[in-house]
Structure formats: structure tokens, C-alpha cells
Short mmCIF file of C-alpha atoms in Angstrom, two decimals:
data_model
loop_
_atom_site.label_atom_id
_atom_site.label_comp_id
_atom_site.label_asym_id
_atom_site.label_seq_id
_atom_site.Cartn_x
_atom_site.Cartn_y
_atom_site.Cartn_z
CA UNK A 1 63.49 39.46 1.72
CA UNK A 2 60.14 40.49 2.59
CA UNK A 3 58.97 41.07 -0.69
CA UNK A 4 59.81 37.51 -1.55
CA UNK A 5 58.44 36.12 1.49
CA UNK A 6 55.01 38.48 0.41
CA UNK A 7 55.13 37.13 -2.85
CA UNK A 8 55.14 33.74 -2.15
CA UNK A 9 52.34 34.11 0.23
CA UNK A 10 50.49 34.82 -2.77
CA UNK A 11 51.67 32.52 -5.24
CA UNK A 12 50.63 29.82 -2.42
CA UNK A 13 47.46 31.02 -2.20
CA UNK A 14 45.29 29.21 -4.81
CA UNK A 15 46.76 25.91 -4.31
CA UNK A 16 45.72 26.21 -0.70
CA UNK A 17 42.49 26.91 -2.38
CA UNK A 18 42.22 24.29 -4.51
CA UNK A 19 43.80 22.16 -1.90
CA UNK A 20 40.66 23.34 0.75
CA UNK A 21 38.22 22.67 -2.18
CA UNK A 22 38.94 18.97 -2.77
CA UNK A 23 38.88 18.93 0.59
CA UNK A 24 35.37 19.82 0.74
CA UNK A 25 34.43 17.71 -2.36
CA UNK A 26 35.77 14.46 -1.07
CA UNK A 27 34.00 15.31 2.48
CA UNK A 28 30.80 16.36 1.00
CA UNK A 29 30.96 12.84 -1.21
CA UNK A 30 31.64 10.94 1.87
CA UNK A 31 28.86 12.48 3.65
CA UNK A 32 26.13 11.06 0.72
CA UNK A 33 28.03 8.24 -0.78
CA UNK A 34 28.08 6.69 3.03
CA UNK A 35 24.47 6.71 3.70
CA UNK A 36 23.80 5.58 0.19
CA UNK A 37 25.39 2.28 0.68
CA UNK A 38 23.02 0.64 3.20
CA UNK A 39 20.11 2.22 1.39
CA UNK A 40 21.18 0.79 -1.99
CA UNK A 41 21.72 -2.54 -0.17
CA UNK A 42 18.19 -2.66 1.75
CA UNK A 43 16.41 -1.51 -2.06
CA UNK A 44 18.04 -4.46 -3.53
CA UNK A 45 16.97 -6.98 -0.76
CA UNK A 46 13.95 -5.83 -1.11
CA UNK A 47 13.12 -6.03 -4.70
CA UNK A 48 15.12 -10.07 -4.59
CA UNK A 49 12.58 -10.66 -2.12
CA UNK A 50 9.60 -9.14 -4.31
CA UNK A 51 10.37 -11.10 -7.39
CA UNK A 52 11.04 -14.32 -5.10
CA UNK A 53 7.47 -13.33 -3.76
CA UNK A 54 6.30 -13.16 -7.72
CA UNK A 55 7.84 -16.00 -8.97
CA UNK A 56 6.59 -18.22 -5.90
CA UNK A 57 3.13 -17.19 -6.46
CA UNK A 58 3.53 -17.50 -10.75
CA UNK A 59 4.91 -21.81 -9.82
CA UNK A 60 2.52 -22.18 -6.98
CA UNK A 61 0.98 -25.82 -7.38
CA UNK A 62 -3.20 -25.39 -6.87
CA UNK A 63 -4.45 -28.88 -5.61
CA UNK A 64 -8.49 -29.28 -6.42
CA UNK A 65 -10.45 -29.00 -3.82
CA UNK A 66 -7.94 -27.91 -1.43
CA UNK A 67 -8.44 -24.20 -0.29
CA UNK A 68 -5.97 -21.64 1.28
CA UNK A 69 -6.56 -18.60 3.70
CA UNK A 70 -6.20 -16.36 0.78
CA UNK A 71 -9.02 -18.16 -0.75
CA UNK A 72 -10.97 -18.30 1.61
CA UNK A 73 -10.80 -14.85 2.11
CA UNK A 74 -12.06 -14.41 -1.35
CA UNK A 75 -14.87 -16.12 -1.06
CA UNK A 76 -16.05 -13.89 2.18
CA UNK A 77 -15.50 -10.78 -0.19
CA UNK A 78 -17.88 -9.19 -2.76
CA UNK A 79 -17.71 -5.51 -4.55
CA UNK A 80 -17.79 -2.76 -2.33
CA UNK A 81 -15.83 -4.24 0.89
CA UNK A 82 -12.57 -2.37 2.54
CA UNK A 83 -9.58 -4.66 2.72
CA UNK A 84 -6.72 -3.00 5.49
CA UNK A 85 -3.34 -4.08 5.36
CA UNK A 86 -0.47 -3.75 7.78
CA UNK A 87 2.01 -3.60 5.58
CA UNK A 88 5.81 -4.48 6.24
CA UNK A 89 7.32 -0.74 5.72
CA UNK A 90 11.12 -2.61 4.67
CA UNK A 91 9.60 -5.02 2.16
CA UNK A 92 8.42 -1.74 0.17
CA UNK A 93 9.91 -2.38 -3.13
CA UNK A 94 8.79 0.43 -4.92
CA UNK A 95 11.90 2.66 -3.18
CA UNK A 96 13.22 4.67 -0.48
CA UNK A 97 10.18 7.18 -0.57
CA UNK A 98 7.87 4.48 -0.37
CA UNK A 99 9.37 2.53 2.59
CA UNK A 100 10.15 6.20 4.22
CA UNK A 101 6.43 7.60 3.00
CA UNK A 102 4.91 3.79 5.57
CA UNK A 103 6.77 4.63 8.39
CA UNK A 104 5.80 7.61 8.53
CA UNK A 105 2.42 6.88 8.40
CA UNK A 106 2.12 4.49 10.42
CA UNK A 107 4.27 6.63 13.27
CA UNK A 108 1.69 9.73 12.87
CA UNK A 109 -2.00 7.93 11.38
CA UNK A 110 -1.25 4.72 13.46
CA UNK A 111 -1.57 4.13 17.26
CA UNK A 112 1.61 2.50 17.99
CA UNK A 113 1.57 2.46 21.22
CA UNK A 114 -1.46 0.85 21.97
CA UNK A 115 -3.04 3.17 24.21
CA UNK A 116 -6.90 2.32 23.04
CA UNK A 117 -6.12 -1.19 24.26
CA UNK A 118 -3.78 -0.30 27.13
CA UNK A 119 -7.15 1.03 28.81
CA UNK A 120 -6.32 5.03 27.45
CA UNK A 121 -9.70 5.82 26.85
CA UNK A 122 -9.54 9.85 28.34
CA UNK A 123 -9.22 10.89 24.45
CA UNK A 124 -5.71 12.10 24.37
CA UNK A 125 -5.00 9.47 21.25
CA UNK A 126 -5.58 11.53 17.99
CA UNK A 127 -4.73 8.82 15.88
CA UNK A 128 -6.68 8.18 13.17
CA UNK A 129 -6.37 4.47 13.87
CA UNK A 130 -7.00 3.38 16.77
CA UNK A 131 -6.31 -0.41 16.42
CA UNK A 132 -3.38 -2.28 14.86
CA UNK A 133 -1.15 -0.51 12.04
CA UNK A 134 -3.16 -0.50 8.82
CA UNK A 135 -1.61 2.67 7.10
CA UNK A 136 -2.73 0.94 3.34
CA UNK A 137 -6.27 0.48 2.02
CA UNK A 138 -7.84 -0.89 -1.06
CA UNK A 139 -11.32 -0.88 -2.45
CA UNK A 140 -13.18 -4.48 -3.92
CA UNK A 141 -14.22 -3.88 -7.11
CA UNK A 142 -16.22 -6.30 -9.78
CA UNK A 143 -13.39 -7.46 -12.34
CA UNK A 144 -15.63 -7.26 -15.23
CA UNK A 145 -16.99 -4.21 -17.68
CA UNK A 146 -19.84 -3.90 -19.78
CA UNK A 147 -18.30 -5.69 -22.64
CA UNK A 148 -17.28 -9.24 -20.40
CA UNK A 149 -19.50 -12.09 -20.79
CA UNK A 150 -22.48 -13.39 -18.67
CA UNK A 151 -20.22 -15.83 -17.21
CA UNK A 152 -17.77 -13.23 -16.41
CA UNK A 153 -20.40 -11.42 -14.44
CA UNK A 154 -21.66 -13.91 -12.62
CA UNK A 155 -18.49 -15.51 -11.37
CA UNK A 156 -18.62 -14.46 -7.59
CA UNK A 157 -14.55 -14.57 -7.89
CA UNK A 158 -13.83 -12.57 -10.30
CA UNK A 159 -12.95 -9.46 -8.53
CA UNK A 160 -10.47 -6.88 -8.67
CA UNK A 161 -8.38 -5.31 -5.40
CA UNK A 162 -8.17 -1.04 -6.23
CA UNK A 163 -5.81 0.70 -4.29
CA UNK A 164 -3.50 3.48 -4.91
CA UNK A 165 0.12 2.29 -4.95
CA UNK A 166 3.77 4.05 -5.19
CA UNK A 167 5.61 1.69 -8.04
CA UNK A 168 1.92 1.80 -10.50
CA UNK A 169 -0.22 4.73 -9.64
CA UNK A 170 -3.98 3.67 -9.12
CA UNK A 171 -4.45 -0.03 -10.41
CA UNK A 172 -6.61 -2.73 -10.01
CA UNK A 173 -5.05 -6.40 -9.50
CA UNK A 174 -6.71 -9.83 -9.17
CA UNK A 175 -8.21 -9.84 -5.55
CA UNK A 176 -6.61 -13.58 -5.14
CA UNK A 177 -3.56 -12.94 -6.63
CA UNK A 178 -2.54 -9.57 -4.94
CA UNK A 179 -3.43 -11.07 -1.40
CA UNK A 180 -0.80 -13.77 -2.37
CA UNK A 181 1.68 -11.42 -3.06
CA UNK A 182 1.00 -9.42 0.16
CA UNK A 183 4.17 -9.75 2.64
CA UNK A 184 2.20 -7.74 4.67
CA UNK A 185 1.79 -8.81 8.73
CA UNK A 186 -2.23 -8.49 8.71
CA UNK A 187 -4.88 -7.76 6.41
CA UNK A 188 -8.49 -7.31 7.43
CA UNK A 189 -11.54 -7.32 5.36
CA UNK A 190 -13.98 -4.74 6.29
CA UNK A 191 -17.61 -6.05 4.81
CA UNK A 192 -20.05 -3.84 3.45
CA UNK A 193 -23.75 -4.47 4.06
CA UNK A 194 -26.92 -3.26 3.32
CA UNK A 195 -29.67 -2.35 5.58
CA UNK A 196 -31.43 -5.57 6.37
CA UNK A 197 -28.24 -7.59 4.54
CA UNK A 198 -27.01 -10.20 6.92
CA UNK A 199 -23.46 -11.27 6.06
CA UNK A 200 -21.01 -13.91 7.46
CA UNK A 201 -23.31 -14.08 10.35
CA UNK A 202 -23.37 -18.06 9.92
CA UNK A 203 -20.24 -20.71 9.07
CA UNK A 204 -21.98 -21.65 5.80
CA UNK A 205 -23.37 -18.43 3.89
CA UNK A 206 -25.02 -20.99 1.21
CA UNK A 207 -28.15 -20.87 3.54
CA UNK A 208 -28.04 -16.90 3.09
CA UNK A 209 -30.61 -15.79 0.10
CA UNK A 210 -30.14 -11.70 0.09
CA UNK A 211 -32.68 -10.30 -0.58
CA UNK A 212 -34.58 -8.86 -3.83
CA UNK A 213 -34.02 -5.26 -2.53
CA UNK A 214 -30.45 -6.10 -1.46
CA UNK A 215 -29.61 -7.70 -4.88
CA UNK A 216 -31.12 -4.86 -6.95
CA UNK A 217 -28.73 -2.60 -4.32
CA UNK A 218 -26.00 -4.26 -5.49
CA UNK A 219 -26.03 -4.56 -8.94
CA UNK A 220 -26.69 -0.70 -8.84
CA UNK A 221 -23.76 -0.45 -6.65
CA UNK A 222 -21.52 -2.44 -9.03
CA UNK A 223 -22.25 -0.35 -11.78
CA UNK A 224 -20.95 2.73 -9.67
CA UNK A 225 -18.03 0.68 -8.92
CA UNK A 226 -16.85 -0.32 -12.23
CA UNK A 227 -17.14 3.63 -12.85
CA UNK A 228 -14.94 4.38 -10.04
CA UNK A 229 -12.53 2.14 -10.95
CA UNK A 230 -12.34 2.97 -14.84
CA UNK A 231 -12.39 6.80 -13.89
CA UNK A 232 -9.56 6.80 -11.61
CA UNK A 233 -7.32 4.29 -12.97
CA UNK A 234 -7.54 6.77 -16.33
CA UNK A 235 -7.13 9.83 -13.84
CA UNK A 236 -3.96 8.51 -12.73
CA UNK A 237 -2.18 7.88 -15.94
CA UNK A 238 -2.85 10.71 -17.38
CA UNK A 239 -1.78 12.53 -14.45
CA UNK A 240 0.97 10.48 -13.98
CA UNK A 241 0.29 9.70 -10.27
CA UNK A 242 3.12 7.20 -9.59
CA UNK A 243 5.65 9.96 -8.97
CA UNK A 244 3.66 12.04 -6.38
CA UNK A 245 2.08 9.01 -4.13
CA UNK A 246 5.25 9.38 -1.81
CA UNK A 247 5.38 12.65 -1.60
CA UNK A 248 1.81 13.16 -0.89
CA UNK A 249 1.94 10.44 1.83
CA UNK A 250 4.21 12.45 3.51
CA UNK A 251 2.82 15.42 3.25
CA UNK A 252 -0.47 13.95 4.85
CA UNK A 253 0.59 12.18 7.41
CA UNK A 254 2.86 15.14 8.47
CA UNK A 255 -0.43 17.75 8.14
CA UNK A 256 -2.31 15.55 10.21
CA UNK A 257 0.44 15.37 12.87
CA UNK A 258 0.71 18.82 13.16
CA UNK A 259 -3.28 18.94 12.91
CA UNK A 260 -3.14 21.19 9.76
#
């Protein structure tokens, strides 16, 4: 009796095995299929939203002489100026990462809390902004090269937004058209002058004649810029930069938390 009650311990033995094993498999696809679901649901939201955001700007009916913020905007800007946005971290489209990579930076680069403005002035902010929530940047460039036409060059519009992006890599968009696509909650436009250059000090800038120093200074400056932008959008694709943006986001904003 005991040797049958011994043997069929055994023989029960890898069933309870197998038994314990699907056990674990159907837990262990629980535990990622679960979180999975809302994810999935928020990317797809979010990229509905981003080509209802594409398509409204593609349709979008331009009345003559009628002007919008984004335009005038534009004509404020010129090569060389920062443009800060505070972006929307769920309306990220380009994927988890991405969306993960914002919140992150604005939770660690971004003063949150607003202690600058609270009055918090004894220096125990670290954050590397102090005001608002811009964690993205972008660089005005011109829009033309060496081989565009004069008109080309001297259209005062016809400039380019570069920025380094998760879903591209490095590009450089239409300045107009990428502010209309922005969903973001603020962007600010950070001007760059010269010594001695006196911008948007007045309502109309038509009375403002820079001057021949200043314009000399910029064209030299364009130059460099159209440089910039050719070298790193190349730099970029060939090192395929569109897979690491997220993970170097993250990695920076969690070096500079832990003030590495």
C-alpha cells in the first residue's frame, strides 16, 4: 500500500508542475496584458487627435487680409530666435516613451510648483526652469539654401522651426505650419538681438530700419544657420536619432535630478 501511495506521489508530480506553470503564465500575462490596455487606448486617442489636428490645419480656409495669432507670431520671428513650448505630455503621439520621456521632464527640469513666483527666492529651487513648463525647444532657422531663389531669400516668412523630435529625429518644419499643429498649452518666442538691435520695442516695427552693422550680422548669422540646420538634420539620419530621443530624455532629466 505504501508503495502505491509513493508511486503515485510521483506520477502526480509533473502535472502539478505543469499545472503551477500555466499558472504562472496566465498570471504573468495578466500582469502586462492589463496595463497594456489603457496604454493602447490613450496611444490611439492620441494619434485620432493628431491626424484630426493635421487634417484641420491641411482644410483650414485662409481669408486675405485676415491674420491669426499664429501669424502674427510669424511675423515677430526672424532666424536665430528660441521658440519654448509647453507641451501637452498626453497629446504626445509619437508613443509611450515620448509622453513618459515629457513628464518626466517637466517633473525634474520644470518648476512645478511655482516656488520662483510663490515668493521662494532663498535658492532651494534647482530647476532648470524657473517659470512655466517649457520642457521642448526649437531653433528659427531661414527656410532657404544656397540654391533657392532671390525671392526665396528675401521672403521674411519663409522660415523653418528646428527642433529635435521623438516620431522624426532632428527636422525642420514650416515655422507657420508647425505652430498650427502645436496642441501645446503655451509657446513663447524668445527674440534674439544684436547689440544696438532694437526689436518689438514699438506696435509697428515698419518704422524700425536695423542697422547696416546689424544687417551684415545677420546675413552672416544666417549662413551659420542654414549650416546648422543641414549638418544636423544629416547627423540624425544617419545616426538614426528617432529611436534614442526618449531614452536620452530620460536619462537627462533623471542625471540632472540626481545632480549627476
Amino acid at each position: 500500500a505504501n508503495t502505491n501511495t509513493n508511486t503515485n506521489t510521483i506520477m502526480a508530480t509533473p502535472s502539478t508542475r505543469a499545472a503551477a506553470a500555466k499558472t504562472m503564465a496566465q498570471l504573468s500575462a495578466t500582469f502586462f496584458l492589463l496595463p497594456s490596455i489603457p496604454i493602447a487606448a490613450w496611444y490611439y486617442n492620441a494619434n485620432s487627435d493628431r491626424q484630426r489636428q493635421i487634417q484641420e490645419v491641411q482644410t483650414k480656409v485662409r481669408i486675405p487680409n485676415v491674420q491669426t495669432i499664429d501669424d502674427l507670431m510669424v511675423e515677430k520671428c526672424q532666424p536665430g530666435d528660441i521658440v519654448l513650448f509647453d507641451r501637452r505630455c498626453h497629446k504626445c503621439a509619437a508613443g509611450p516613451m515620448a509622453a513618459f520621456s515629457c513628464l518626466l521632464g517637466k517633473q525634474f527640469l520644470c518648476d512645478t510648483n511655482n516656488t520662483k513666483s510663490n515668493g521662494h527666492r532663498n535658492g532651494t529651487s534647482r530647476k532648470m526652469v524657473d517659470i512655466g513648463q517649457f520642457e521642448h525647444v526649437g531653433i528659427i532657422v531661414p527656410g532657404y539654401n544656397s540654391t533657392s531663389s532671390n525671392a526665396s531669400k528675401l521672403d521674411p516668412s519663409n522660415l523653418l522651426l528646428l527642433e529635435a523630435t521623438a516620431g522624426e529625429g532632428v527636422v525642420a518644419r514650416p515655422l507657420l505650419q508647425r505652430l498650427e499643429m502645436s496642441q501645446s498649452r503655451t509657446v513663447l518666442l524668445l527674440p534674439l538681438a544684436s547689440p544696438g538691435e532694437h526689436r518689438n520695442e514699438n506696435d509697428n516695427d515698419d518704422y524700425y530700419e536695423p542697422s547696416p552693422k546689424t544687417i551684415k550680422l545677420q546675413q552672416h548669422m544666417n549662413k551659420g544657420l542654414i549650416k546648422f540646420r543641414d549638418e544636423w538634420i544629416s547627423a540624425s539620419q544617419k545616426q538614426n536619432y528617432t529611436s534614442s530621443h526618449s531614452t536620452l530624455t530620460l536619462f537627462g532629466a533623471l542625471g540632472y535630478a540626481m545632480n549627476l
